[in-house]
XYZ file of C-alpha atoms in Angstrom:
518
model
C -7.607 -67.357 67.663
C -4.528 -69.684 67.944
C -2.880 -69.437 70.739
C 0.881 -69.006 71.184
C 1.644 -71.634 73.990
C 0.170 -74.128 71.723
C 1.621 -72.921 68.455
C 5.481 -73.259 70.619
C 4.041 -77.070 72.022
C 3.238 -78.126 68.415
C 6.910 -76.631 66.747
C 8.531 -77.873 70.606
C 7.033 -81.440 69.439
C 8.165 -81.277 65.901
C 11.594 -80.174 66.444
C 12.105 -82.998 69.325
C 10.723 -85.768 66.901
C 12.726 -84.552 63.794
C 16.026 -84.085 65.565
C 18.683 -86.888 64.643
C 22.353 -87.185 64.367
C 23.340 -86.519 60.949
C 26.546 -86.382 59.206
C 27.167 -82.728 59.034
C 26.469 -82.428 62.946
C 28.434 -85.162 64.131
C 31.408 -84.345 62.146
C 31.564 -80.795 63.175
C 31.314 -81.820 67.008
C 33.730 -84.478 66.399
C 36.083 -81.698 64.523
C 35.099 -79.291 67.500
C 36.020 -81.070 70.470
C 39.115 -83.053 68.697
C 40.491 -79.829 67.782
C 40.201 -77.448 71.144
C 38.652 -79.993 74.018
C 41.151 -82.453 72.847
C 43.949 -79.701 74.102
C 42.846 -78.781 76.729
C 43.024 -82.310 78.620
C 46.126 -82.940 77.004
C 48.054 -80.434 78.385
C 46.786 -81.049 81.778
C 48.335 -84.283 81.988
C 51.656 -84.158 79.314
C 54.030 -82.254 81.648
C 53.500 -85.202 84.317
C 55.185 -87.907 83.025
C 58.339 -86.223 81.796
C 58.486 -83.645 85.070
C 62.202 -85.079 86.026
C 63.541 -84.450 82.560
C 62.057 -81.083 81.919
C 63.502 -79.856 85.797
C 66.799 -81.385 84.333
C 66.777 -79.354 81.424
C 66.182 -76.006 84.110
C 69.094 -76.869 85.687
C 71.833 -77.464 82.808
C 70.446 -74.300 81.162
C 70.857 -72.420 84.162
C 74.136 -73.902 84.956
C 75.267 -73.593 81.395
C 74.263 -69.412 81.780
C 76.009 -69.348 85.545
C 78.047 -71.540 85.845
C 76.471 -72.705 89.378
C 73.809 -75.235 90.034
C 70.006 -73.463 90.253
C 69.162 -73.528 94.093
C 66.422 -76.037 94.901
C 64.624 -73.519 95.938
C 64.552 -71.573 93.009
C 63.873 -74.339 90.752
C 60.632 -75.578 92.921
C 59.166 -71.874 92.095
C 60.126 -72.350 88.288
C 58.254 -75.626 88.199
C 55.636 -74.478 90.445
C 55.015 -71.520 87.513
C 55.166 -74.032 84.597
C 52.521 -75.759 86.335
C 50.202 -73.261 87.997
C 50.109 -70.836 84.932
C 48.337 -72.896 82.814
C 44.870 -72.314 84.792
C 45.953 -68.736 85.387
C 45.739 -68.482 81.318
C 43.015 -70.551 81.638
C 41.261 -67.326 83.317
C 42.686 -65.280 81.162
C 41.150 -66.983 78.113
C 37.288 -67.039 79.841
C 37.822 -63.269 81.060
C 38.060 -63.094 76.593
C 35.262 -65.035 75.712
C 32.537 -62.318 75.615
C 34.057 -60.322 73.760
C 35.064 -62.403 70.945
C 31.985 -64.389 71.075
C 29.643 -61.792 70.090
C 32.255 -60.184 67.557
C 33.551 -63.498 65.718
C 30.995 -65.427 66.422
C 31.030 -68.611 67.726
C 33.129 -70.579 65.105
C 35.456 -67.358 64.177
C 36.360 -67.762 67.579
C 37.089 -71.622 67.854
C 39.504 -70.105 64.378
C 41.640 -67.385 66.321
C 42.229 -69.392 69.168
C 43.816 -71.754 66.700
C 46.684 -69.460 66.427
C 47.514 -69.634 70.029
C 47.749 -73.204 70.489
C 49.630 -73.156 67.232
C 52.163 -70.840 68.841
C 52.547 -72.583 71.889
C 53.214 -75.825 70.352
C 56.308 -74.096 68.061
C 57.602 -72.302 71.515
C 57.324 -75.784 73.661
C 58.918 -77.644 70.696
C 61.816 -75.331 70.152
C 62.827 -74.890 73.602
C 65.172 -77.177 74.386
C 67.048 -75.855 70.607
C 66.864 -72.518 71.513
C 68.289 -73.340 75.036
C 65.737 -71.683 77.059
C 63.447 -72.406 79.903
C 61.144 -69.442 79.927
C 59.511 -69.979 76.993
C 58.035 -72.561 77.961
C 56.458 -70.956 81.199
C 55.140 -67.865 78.823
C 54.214 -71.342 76.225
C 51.614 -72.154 79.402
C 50.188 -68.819 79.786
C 49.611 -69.200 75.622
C 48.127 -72.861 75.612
C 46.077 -71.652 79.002
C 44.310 -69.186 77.179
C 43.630 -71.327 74.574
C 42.159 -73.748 77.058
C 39.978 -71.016 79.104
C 38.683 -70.193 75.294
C 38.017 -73.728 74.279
C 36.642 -74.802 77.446
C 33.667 -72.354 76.920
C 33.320 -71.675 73.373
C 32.774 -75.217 72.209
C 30.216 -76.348 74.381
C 28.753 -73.367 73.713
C 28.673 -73.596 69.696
C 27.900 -77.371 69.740
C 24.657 -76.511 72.463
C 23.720 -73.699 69.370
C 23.751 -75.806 66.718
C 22.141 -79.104 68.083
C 18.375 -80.274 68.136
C 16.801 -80.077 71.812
C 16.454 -83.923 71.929
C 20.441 -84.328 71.046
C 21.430 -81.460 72.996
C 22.831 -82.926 76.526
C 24.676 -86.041 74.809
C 26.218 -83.630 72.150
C 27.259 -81.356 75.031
C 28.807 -83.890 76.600
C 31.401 -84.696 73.304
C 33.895 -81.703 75.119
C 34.266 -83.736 77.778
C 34.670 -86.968 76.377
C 37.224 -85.350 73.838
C 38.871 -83.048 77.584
C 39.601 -86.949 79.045
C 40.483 -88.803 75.935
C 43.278 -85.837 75.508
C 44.551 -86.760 79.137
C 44.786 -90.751 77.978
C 46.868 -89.610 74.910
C 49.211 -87.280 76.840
C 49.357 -90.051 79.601
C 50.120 -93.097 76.942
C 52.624 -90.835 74.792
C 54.314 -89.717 78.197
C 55.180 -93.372 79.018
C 59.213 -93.824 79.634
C 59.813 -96.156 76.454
C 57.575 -93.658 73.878
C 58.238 -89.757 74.684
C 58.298 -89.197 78.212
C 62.256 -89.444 78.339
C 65.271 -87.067 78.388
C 64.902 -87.065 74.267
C 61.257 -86.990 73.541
C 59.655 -84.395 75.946
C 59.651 -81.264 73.365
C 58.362 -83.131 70.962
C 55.840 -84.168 73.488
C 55.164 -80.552 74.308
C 54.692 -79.710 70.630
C 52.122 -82.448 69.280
C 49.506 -80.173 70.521
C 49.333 -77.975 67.537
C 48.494 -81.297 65.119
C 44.893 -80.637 66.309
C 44.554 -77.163 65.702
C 45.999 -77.434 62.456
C 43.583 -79.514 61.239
C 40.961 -77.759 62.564
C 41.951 -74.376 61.417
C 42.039 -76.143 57.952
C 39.260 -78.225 58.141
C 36.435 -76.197 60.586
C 36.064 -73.324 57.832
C 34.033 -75.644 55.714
C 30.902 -76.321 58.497
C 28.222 -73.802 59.261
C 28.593 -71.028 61.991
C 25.726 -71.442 65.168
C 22.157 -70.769 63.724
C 21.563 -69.179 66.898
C 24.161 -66.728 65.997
C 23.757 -65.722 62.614
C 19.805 -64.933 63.135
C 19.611 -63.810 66.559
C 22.719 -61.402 66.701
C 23.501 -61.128 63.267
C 19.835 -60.682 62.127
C 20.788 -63.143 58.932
C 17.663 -65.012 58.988
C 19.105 -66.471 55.284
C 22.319 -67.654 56.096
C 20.844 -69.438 59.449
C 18.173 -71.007 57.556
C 21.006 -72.641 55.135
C 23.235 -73.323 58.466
C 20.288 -75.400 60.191
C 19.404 -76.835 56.516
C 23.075 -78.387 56.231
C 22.947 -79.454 60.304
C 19.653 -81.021 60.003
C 20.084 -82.920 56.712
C 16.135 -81.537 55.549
C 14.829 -77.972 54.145
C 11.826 -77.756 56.401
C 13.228 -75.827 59.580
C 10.680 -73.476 60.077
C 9.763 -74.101 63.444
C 13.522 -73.972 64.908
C 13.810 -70.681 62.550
C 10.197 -69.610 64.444
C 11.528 -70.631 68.178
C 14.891 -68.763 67.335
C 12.643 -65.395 66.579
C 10.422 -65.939 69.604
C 13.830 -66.288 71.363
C 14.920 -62.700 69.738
C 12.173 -61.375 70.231
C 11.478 -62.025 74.038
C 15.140 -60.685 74.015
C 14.788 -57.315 71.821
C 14.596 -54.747 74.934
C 17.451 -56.212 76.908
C 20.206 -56.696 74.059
C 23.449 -58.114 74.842
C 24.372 -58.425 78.305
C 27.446 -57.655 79.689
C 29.242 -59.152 83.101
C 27.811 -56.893 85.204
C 24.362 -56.731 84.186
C 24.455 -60.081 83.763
C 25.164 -60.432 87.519
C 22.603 -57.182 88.356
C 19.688 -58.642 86.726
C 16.935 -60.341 88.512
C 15.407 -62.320 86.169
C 18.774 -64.639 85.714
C 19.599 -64.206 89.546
C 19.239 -68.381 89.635
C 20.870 -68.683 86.854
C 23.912 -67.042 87.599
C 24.103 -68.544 91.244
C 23.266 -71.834 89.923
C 26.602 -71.922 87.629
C 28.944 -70.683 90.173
C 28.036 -73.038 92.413
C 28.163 -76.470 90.036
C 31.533 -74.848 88.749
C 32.865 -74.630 92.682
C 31.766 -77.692 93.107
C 32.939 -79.259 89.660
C 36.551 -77.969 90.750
C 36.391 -78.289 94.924
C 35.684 -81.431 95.042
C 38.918 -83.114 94.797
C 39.576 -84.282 91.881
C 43.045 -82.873 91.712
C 44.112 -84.472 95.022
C 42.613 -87.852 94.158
C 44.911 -87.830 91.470
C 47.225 -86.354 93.586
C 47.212 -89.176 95.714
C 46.443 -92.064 93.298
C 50.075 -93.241 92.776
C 51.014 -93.302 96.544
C 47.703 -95.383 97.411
C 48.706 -97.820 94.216
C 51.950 -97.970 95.866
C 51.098 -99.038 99.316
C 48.577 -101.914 97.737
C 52.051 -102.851 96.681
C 52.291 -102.082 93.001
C 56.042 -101.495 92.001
C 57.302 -97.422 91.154
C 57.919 -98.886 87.572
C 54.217 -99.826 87.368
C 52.682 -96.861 88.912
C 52.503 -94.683 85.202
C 50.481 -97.885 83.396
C 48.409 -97.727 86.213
C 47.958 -93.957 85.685
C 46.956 -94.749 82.459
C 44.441 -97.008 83.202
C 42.579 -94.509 85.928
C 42.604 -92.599 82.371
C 40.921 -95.272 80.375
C 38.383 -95.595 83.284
C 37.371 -91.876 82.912
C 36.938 -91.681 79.160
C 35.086 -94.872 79.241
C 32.348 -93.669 81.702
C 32.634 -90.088 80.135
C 31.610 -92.081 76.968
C 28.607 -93.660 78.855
C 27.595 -90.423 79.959
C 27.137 -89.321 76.352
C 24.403 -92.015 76.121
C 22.492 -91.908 79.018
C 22.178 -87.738 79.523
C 19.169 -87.830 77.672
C 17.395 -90.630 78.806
C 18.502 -90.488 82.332
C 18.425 -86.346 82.358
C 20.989 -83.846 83.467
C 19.988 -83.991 87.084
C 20.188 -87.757 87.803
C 23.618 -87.495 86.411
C 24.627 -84.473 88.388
C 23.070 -85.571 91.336
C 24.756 -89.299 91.069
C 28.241 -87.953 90.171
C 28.128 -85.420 92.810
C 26.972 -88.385 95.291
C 29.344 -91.158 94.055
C 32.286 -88.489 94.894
C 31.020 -87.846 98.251
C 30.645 -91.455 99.513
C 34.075 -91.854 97.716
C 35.786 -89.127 99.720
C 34.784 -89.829 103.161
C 35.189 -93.649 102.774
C 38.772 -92.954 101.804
C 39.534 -90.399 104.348
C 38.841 -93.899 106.755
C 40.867 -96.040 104.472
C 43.955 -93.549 104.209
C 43.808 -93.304 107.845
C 44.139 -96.863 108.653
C 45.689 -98.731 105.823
C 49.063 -99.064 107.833
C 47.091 -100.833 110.412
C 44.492 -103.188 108.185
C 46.279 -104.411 105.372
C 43.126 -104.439 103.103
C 42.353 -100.778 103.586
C 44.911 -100.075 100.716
C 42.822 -101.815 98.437
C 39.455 -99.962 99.387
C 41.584 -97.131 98.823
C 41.890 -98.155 95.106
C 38.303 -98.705 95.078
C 37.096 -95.450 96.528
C 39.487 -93.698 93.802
C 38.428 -95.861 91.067
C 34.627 -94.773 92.306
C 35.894 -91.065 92.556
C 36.796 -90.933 89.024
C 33.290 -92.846 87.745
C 31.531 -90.388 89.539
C 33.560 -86.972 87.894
C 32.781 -88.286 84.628
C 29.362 -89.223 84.822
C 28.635 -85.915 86.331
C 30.529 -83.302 87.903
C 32.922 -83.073 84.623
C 30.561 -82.632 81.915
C 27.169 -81.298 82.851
C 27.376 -77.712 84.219
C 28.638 -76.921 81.019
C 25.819 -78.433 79.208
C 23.604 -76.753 81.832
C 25.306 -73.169 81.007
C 24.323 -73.410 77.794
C 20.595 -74.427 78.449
C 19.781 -72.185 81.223
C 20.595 -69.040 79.110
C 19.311 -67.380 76.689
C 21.359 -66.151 73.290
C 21.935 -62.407 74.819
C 23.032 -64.029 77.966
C 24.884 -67.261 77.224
C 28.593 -65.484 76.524
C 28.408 -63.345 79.563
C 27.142 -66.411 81.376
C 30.658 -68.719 80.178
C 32.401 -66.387 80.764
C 31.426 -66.124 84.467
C 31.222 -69.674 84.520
C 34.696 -70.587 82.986
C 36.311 -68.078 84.938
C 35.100 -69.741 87.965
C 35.955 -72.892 86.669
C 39.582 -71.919 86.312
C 39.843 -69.588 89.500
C 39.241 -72.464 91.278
C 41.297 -74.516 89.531
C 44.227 -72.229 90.272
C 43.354 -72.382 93.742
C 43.380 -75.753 94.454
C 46.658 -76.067 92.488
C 48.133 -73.576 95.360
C 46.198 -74.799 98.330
C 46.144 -78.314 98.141
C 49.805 -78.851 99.028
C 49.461 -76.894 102.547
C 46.172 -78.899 103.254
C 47.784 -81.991 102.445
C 50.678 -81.164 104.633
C 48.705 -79.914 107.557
C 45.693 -81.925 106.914
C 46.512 -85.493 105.200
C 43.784 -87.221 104.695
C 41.928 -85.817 106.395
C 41.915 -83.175 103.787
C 39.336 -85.385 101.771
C 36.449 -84.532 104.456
C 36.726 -80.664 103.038
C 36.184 -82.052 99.682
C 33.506 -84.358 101.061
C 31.687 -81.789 102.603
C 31.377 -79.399 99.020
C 30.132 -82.316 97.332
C 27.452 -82.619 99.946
C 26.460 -79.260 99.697
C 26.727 -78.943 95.877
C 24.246 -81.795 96.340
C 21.631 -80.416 98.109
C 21.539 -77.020 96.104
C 21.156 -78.901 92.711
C 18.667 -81.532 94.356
C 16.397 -77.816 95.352
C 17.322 -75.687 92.866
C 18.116 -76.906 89.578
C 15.698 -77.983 86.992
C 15.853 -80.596 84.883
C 16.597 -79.187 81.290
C 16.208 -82.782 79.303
C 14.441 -82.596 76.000
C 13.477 -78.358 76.709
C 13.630 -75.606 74.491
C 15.540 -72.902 75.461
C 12.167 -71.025 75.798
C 10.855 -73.676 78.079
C 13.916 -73.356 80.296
C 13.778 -69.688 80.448
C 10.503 -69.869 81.711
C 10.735 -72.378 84.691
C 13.754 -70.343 85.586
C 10.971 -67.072 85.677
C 8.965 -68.574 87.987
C 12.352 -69.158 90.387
C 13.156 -66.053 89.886
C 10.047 -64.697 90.678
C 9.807 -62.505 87.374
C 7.179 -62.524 84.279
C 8.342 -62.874 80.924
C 7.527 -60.497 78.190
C 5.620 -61.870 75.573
C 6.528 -60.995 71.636
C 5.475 -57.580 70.687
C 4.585 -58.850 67.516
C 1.460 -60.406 69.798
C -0.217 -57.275 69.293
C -0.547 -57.039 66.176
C -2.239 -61.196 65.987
C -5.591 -60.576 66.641
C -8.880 -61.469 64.916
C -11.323 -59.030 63.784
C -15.016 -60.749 63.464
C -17.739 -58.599 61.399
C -19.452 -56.638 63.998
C -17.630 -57.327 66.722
C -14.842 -55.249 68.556
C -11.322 -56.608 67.994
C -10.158 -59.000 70.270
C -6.882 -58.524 71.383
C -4.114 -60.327 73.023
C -3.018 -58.913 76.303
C 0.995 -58.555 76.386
C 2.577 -59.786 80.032
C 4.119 -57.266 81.948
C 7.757 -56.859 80.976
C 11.113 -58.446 82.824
């Protein structure tokens, strides 16, 4: 009798030494990312640079109603909405992704949410035409949602679609594509290109070019194999989908690890939020994603941003200078987002995590010293620089891009849209929050407010150094299973495993004994 572990080591072996990049793969995560990631970094940096000029416009249109300047007060809660409700979308959007996930499917989804971004864009561009300021606060609830979506959908349909041994560098494309979209929006939104009194709309409304071309172009790639067998029971059309990925007919044993998959999954079915966050067996799971989420978003990365231009100031660069700098802390991150794309599978998701997490640390409490006493040591500005340029390295290697990829490895196919949507509304609750807190820390706190941020990197460290596995070069199978033992749980073997025995002439049947069930 053959056994099973050895029949999923022998197809776990094949599929890791047979999976390559081919055409049809890298073009759809290229298309993928370019056309939602892209967006979503982009509009967290383009209302930045031409802030003044957009504030300006609040004013004359208000004056222009009234007849009476807008009270300062009145205009710092306008801006303070433009800017805060793109992450409330942003929640919004994840609070959508189960549903539509399971009903659209993966790429149908990455399709509708096309039509939002697409709306935005028109609303942002027309604004300053149609003489009105409020469309472009409802324009960031749109182009939030679209973000919240994006942000979880595509890692999740490029993790679907992509051999084990490609899986953490392909995961990582979102975020390359998330910070490349913040050096575009940063390099357009310079004073002599389109951050200026005439070039903001159209500033505001390049962000539809992407999902244009991906709402013309995406239709033509495969939906996730994972999908179309597992919850669509269309063993046919996935075959054909992994045939076209894979570049090579014989995918039988990612077709036979996607049934052992559904079947290990048959008595559960799809799980919602809340059993999702009642069920033992992914107890780990779940806590493991809220917490690298918290930590992705609590550990400072708005407020060293937040702070960059001041500490580039006082190492004496001039105001005029301060934006190219800007966009050079942008370069930095896509550049060692990049490298992260090529070392997550040879180095391994934890290393990365575990670095990232670390360099941000160190980074924050050196500069909570350096803040403190630059106006007494003059070279303490400079470390400043250092400790933010260090900041950012260690965000991108890490903290940015891997709890996504780790979402979509620690779950199973039932689980996974229940689990981003958790995760990405997290993500984005926190993100809110900072964007409301930070302020009154910074004005109570000062620097000081770094050893806060500090302190949740250090204990976002220590959880992932206990708790989470390394998921380099696993199955999803093989995941689910070193998760079990966490979790204190046995998996149920297929049922099919009842019917695979051998019957020898004279002999009683032998049978193979099913383990107990979840």
């Amino acid at each position: 009798m053959k056994l099973k572990g050895k029949e999923e080591e022998s197809s776990d072996y094949d599929e890791g030494s047979k999976g390559k990049m081919t055409l049809s793969l890298a073009l759809v995560a290229l298309l993928s990312a370019f056309g939602s990631s892209f967006q979503y970094g982009y509009n967290v940096s383009v209302i930045n640079s031409p802030a003044p000029y957009m504030q300006d416009f609040y004013n004359r249109t208000y004056f222009n109603r009234n007849g009476v300047p807008m009270d300062s007060g009145f205009q710092t809660l306008l801006w303070s909405l433009t800017v805060s409700m793109y992450p409330l979308g942003g929640l919004f959007g994840s609070l959508m992704v189960w549903p539509l996930v399971n009903n659209c499917g993966r790429k149908g989804t990455l399709l509708i949410n096309n039509l939002f971004s697409v709306a935005a864009a028109i609303l942002m561009g027309t604004s300053e035409l149609a003489k009105t300021f409020e469309v472009i606060i409802l324009s960031r609830v749109i182009i939030g949602i679209y973000a919240g979506l994006a942000s979880n959908v595509v890692p999740m349909f490029l993790g679907e679609m992509s051999p084990k041994n490609l899986r953490g560098a392909i995961g990582v494309v979102p975020q390359l594509f998330i910070t490349l979209g913040i050096l575009v929006a940063q390099i357009l939104g310079l004073n002599r290109i389109l951050g200026n009194a005439k070039g903001w709309p159209v500033l505001l409304g390049l962000t539809g070019i992407p999902s244009l071309i991906q709402l013309l172009i995406l239709p033509f790639f495969p939906e996730s194999p994972r999908y179309l067998l597992i919850q669509k029971g269309n063993e046919e059309q996935a075959r054909q989908a992994l045939q076209k990925l894979r570049g090579w007919d014989d995918v039988d044993d990612e077709i036979e690890e996607m049934r052992q998959e559904d079947q290990s999954e048959k008595e559960e079915g799809h799980f919602s939020v809340l059993s999702l966050c009642t069920f033992r067996g992914l107890r780990w799971q779940l806590i493991s994603i809220v917490v690298m989420m918290m930590g992705q978003q609590l550990s400072g990365v708005n407020a060293v941003f937040y702070y960059a231009d001041r500490i580039f100031q006082s190492a004496g660069v001039d105001n005029n200078n301060v934006q190219y700098v800007t966009v050079s802390i942008g370069a930095i991150n896509v550049v060692m987002t990049l490298i992260a794309v090529f070392f997550v599978e040879s180095l391994g998701r934890r290393i990365l995590l575990l670095a990232g997490f670390g360099l941000c640390c160190v980074s924050c409490a050196v500069l909570t010293l350096a803040l403190n006493l630059q106006t007494t040591v003059s070279w303490m500005s400079y470390l400043s620089i250092v400790c933010v340029i260090v900041y950012i390295i260690g965000h991108a290697i890490g903290a940015s891009p891997i709890p996504f990829v780790m979402i979509t490895e620690m779950f199973l196919q039932s689980s996974r849209p229940a689990a981003f949507m958790v995760g990405g509304s997290v993500h984005w609750l926190c993100n809110f929050t900072v964007g409301l807190v930070f302020l009154y820390m910074e004005a109570g706190l000062g620097p000081y407010s770094f050893l806060i941020f500090c302190a949740i990197c250090l204990a976002t460290i220590v959880y992932i150094f206990f708790i989470v596995p390394e998921t380099k070069n696993k199955t999803f199978m093989e995941i689910n299973r070193i998760m079990a033992k966490r979790n204190k749980v046995e998996l149920q073997e297929d049922k099919e495993e009842l019917k695979d025995f051998h019957i020898v002439p004279g002999r009683q049947a032998e049978k193979k004994i099913s383990s107990s069930k979840l």
